[in-house]
Tab-separated table of C-alpha atoms and ligand atoms in Angstrom:
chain	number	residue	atom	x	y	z
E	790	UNK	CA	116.631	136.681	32.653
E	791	UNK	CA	113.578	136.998	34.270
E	792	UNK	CA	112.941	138.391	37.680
E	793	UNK	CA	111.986	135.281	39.437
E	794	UNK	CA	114.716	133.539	37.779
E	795	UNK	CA	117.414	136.104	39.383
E	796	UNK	CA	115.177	135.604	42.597
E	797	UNK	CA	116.204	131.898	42.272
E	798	UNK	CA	119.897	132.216	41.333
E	799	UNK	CA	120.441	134.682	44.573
E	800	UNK	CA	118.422	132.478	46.571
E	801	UNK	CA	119.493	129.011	46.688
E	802	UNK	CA	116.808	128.032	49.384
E	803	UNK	CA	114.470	129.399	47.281
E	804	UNK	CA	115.168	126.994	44.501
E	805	UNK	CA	115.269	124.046	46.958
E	806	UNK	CA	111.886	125.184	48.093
E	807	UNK	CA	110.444	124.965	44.945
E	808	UNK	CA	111.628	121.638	43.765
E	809	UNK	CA	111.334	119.729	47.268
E	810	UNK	CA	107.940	119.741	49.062
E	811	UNK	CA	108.751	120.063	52.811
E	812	UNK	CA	111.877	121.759	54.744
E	813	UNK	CA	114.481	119.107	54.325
E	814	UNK	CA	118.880	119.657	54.671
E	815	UNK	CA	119.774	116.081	53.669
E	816	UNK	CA	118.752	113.815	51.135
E	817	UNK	CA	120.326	110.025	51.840
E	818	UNK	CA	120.880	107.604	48.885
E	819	UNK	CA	121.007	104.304	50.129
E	820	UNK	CA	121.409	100.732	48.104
E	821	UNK	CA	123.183	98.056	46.688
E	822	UNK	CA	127.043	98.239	45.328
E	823	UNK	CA	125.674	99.579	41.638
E	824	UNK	CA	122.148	101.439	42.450
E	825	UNK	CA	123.402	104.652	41.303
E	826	UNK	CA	123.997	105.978	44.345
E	827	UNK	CA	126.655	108.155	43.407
E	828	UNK	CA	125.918	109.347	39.944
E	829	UNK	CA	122.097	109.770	40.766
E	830	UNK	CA	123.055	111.494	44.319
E	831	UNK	CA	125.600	113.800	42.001
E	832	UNK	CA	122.886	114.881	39.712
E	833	UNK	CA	120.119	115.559	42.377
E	834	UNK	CA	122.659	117.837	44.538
E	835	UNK	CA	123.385	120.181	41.564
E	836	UNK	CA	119.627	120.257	40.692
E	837	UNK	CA	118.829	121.067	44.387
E	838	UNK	CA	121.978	123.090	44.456
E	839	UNK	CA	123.098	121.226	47.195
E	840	UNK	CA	126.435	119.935	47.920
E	841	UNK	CA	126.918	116.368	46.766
E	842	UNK	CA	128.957	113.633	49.502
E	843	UNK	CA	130.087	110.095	48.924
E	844	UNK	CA	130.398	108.682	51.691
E	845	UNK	CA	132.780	106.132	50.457
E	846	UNK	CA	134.980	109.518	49.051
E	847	UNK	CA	134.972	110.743	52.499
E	848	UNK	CA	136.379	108.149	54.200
E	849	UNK	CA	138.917	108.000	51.660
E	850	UNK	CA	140.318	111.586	52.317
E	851	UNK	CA	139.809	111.056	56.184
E	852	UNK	CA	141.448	108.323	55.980
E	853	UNK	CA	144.348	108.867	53.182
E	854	UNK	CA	143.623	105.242	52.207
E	855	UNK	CA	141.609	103.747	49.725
E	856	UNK	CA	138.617	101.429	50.665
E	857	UNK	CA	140.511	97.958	49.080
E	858	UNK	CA	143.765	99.061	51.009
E	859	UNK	CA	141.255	99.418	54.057
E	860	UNK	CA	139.851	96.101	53.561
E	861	UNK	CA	143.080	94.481	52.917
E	862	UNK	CA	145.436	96.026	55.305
E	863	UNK	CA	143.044	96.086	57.969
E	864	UNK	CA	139.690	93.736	57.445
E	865	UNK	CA	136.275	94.684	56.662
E	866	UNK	CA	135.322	95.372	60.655
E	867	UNK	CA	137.728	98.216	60.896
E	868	UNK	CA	136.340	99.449	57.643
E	869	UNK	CA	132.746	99.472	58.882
E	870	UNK	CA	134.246	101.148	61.940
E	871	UNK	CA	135.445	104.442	60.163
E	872	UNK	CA	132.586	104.146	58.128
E	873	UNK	CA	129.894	104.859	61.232
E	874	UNK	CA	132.119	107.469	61.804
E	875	UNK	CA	132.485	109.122	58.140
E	876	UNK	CA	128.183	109.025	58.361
E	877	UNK	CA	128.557	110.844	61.396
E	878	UNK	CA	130.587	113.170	60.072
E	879	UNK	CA	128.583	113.936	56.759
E	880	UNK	CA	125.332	113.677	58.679
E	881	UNK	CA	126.870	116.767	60.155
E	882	UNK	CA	126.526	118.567	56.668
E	883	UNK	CA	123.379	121.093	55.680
E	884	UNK	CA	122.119	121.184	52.250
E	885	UNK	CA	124.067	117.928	51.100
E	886	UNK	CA	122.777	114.767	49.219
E	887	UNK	CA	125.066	112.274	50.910
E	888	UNK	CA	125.490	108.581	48.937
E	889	UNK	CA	126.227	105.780	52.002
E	890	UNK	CA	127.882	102.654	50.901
E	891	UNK	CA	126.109	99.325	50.126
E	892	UNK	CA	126.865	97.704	53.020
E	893	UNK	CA	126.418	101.527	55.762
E	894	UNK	CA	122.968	100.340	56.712
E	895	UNK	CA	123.616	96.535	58.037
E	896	UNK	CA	125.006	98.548	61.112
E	897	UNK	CA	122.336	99.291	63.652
E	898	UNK	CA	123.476	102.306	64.803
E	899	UNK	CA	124.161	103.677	61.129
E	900	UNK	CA	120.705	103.488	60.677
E	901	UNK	CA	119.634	105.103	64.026
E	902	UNK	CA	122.021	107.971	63.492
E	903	UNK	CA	120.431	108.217	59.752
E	904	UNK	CA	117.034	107.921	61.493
E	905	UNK	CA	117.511	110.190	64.249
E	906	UNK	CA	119.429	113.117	62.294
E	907	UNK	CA	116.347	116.146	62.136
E	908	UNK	CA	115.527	117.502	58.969
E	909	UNK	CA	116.696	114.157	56.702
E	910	UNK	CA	115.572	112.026	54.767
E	911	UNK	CA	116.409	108.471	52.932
E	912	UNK	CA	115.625	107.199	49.374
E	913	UNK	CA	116.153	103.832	48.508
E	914	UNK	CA	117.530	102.757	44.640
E	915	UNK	CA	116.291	99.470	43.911
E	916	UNK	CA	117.216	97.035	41.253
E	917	UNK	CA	117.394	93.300	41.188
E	918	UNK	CA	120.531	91.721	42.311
E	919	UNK	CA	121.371	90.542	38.980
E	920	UNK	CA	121.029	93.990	37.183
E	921	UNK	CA	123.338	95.594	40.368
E	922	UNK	CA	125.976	92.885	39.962
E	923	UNK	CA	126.148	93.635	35.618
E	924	UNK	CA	126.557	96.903	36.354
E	925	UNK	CA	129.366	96.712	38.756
E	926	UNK	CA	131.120	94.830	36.665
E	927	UNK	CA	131.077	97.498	33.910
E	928	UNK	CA	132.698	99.667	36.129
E	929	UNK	CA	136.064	100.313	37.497
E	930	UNK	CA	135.476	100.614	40.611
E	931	UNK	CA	137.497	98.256	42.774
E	932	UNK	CA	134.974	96.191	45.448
E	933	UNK	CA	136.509	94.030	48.088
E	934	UNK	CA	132.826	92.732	49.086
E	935	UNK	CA	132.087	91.512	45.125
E	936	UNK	CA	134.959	89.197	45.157
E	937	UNK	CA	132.634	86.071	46.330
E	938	UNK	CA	129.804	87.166	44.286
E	939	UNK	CA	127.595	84.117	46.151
E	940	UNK	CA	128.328	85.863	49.630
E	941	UNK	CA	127.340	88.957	47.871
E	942	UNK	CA	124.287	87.779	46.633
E	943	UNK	CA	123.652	86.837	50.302
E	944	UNK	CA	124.425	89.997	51.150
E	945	UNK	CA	122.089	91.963	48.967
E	946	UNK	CA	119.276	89.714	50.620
E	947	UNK	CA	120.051	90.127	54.407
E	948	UNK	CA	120.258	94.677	53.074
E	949	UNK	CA	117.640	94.667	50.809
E	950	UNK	CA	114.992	95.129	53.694
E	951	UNK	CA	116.946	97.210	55.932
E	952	UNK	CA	117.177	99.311	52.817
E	953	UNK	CA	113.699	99.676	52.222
E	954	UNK	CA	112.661	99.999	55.659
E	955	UNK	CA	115.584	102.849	56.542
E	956	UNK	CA	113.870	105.216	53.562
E	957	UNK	CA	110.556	106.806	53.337
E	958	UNK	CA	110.847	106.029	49.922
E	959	UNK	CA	112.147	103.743	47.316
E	960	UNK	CA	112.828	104.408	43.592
E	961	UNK	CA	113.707	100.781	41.136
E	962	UNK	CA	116.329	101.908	38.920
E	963	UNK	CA	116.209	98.985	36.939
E	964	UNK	CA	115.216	100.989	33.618
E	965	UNK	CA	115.910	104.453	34.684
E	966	UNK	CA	118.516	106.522	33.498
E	967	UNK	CA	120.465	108.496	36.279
E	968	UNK	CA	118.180	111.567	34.839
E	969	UNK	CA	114.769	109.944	35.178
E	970	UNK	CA	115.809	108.142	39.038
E	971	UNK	CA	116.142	112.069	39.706
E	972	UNK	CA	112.925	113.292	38.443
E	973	UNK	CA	111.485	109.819	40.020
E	974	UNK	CA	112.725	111.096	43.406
E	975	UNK	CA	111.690	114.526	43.211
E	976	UNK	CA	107.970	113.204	42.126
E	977	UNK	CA	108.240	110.692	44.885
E	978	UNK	CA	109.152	113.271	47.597
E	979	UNK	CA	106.121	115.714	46.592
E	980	UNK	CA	104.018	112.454	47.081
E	981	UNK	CA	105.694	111.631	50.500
E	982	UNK	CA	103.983	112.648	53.716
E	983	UNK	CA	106.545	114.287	55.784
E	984	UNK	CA	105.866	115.735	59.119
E	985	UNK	CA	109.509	116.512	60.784
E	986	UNK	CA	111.110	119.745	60.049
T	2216	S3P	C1	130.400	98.174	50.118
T	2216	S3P	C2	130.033	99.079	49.159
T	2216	S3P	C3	130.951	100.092	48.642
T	2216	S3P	C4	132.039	100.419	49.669
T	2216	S3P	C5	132.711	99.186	50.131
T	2216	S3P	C6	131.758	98.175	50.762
T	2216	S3P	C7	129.417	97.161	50.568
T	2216	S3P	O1	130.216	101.281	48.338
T	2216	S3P	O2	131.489	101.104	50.762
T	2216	S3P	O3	133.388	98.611	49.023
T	2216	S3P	O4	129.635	96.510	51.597
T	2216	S3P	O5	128.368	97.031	49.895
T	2216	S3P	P1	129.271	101.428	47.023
T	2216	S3P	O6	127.935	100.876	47.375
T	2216	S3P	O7	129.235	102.904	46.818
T	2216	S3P	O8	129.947	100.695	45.920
């Protein structure tokens, strides 16, 4: 191993310096149910050596419930309520890649807190609504929200700019593996104008 590659392996920050383009401690993935949120936000933390958060995960272990059981037992506004406060909470977190839910940005003050946190940043995955909904249902991931897949199709509509607006920049993941949306984000950050630190 080479010298500079034991200077990187001691260093984490050092690595992070070299593959990001400005001082940054939190990378937000933000997008539709089926963006690649989570496997994209997984593979960027462990090439930034960062830690990797799901923000959906979270609330599940704060809460000891899973998000249908939320939804179910309790309705979708006390979901979104321990869901502002699961961002919170992981906004508090240095060095993390943090995946919100879909639906974390239709809240106002999700997206101020997300806004207003120093030092972070949001990326938007894009895809059309179709693509998102095929994927989805290739997965087994239980979501309350896809059951009416017209409301959901409203849904992606009335997000789809707050999306793009919350993040400095936006990556469509329609053809991308979860591999190239990475190396799309990393070449989109070193193109990004960034002037908080
Ligand atoms: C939701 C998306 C889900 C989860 C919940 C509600 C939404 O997260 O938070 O089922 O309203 O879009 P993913 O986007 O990670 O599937």
């Amino acid at each position: 191993m080479s010298a500079s590659q034991q200077e990187i392996l001691s260093k984490p920050e050092t690595l992070t310096a070299r593959v990001l383009p400005f001082p940054l401690r939190r990378l937000v993935l933000t997008g539709f149910m089926g963006a690649g949120k989570s496997t994209v936000g997984r593979l960027l933390a462990s090439r930034l050596d960062w830690e990797f958060l799901d923000l959906d995960n979270h609330l599940e272990s704060r809460t000891g419930a899973t998000i249908p059981e939320l939804f179910s037992l309790h309705g979708e506004a006390h979901f979104r309520r321990l869901e502002s406060t699961a961002l919170a909470s992981a906004l508090g977190r240095s060095r993390a890649v943090i995946a919100l839910g879909g639906g974390t940005p239709e809240d106002l003050t999700n997206r101020l807190l997300i806004e207003q946190t120093p030092s972070t940043l949001a990326v938007f995955l894009d895809a059309p609504f179709s693509t998102l909904f095929d994927r989805c249902m290739l997965q087994e991931i239980s979501r309350p929200v896809l059951a009416d897949p017209v409301a959901a199709a409203l849904r992606f509509e009335r997000r789809r700019p707050l999306y793009a607006r919350l993040s400095r920049l936006t990556v469509d993941t329609s053809m991308l593996t979860a591999e190239d949306a990475v190396e799309a984000i990393l070449a989109g950050l070193n193109q990004t104008p960034y002037s908080r630190s």
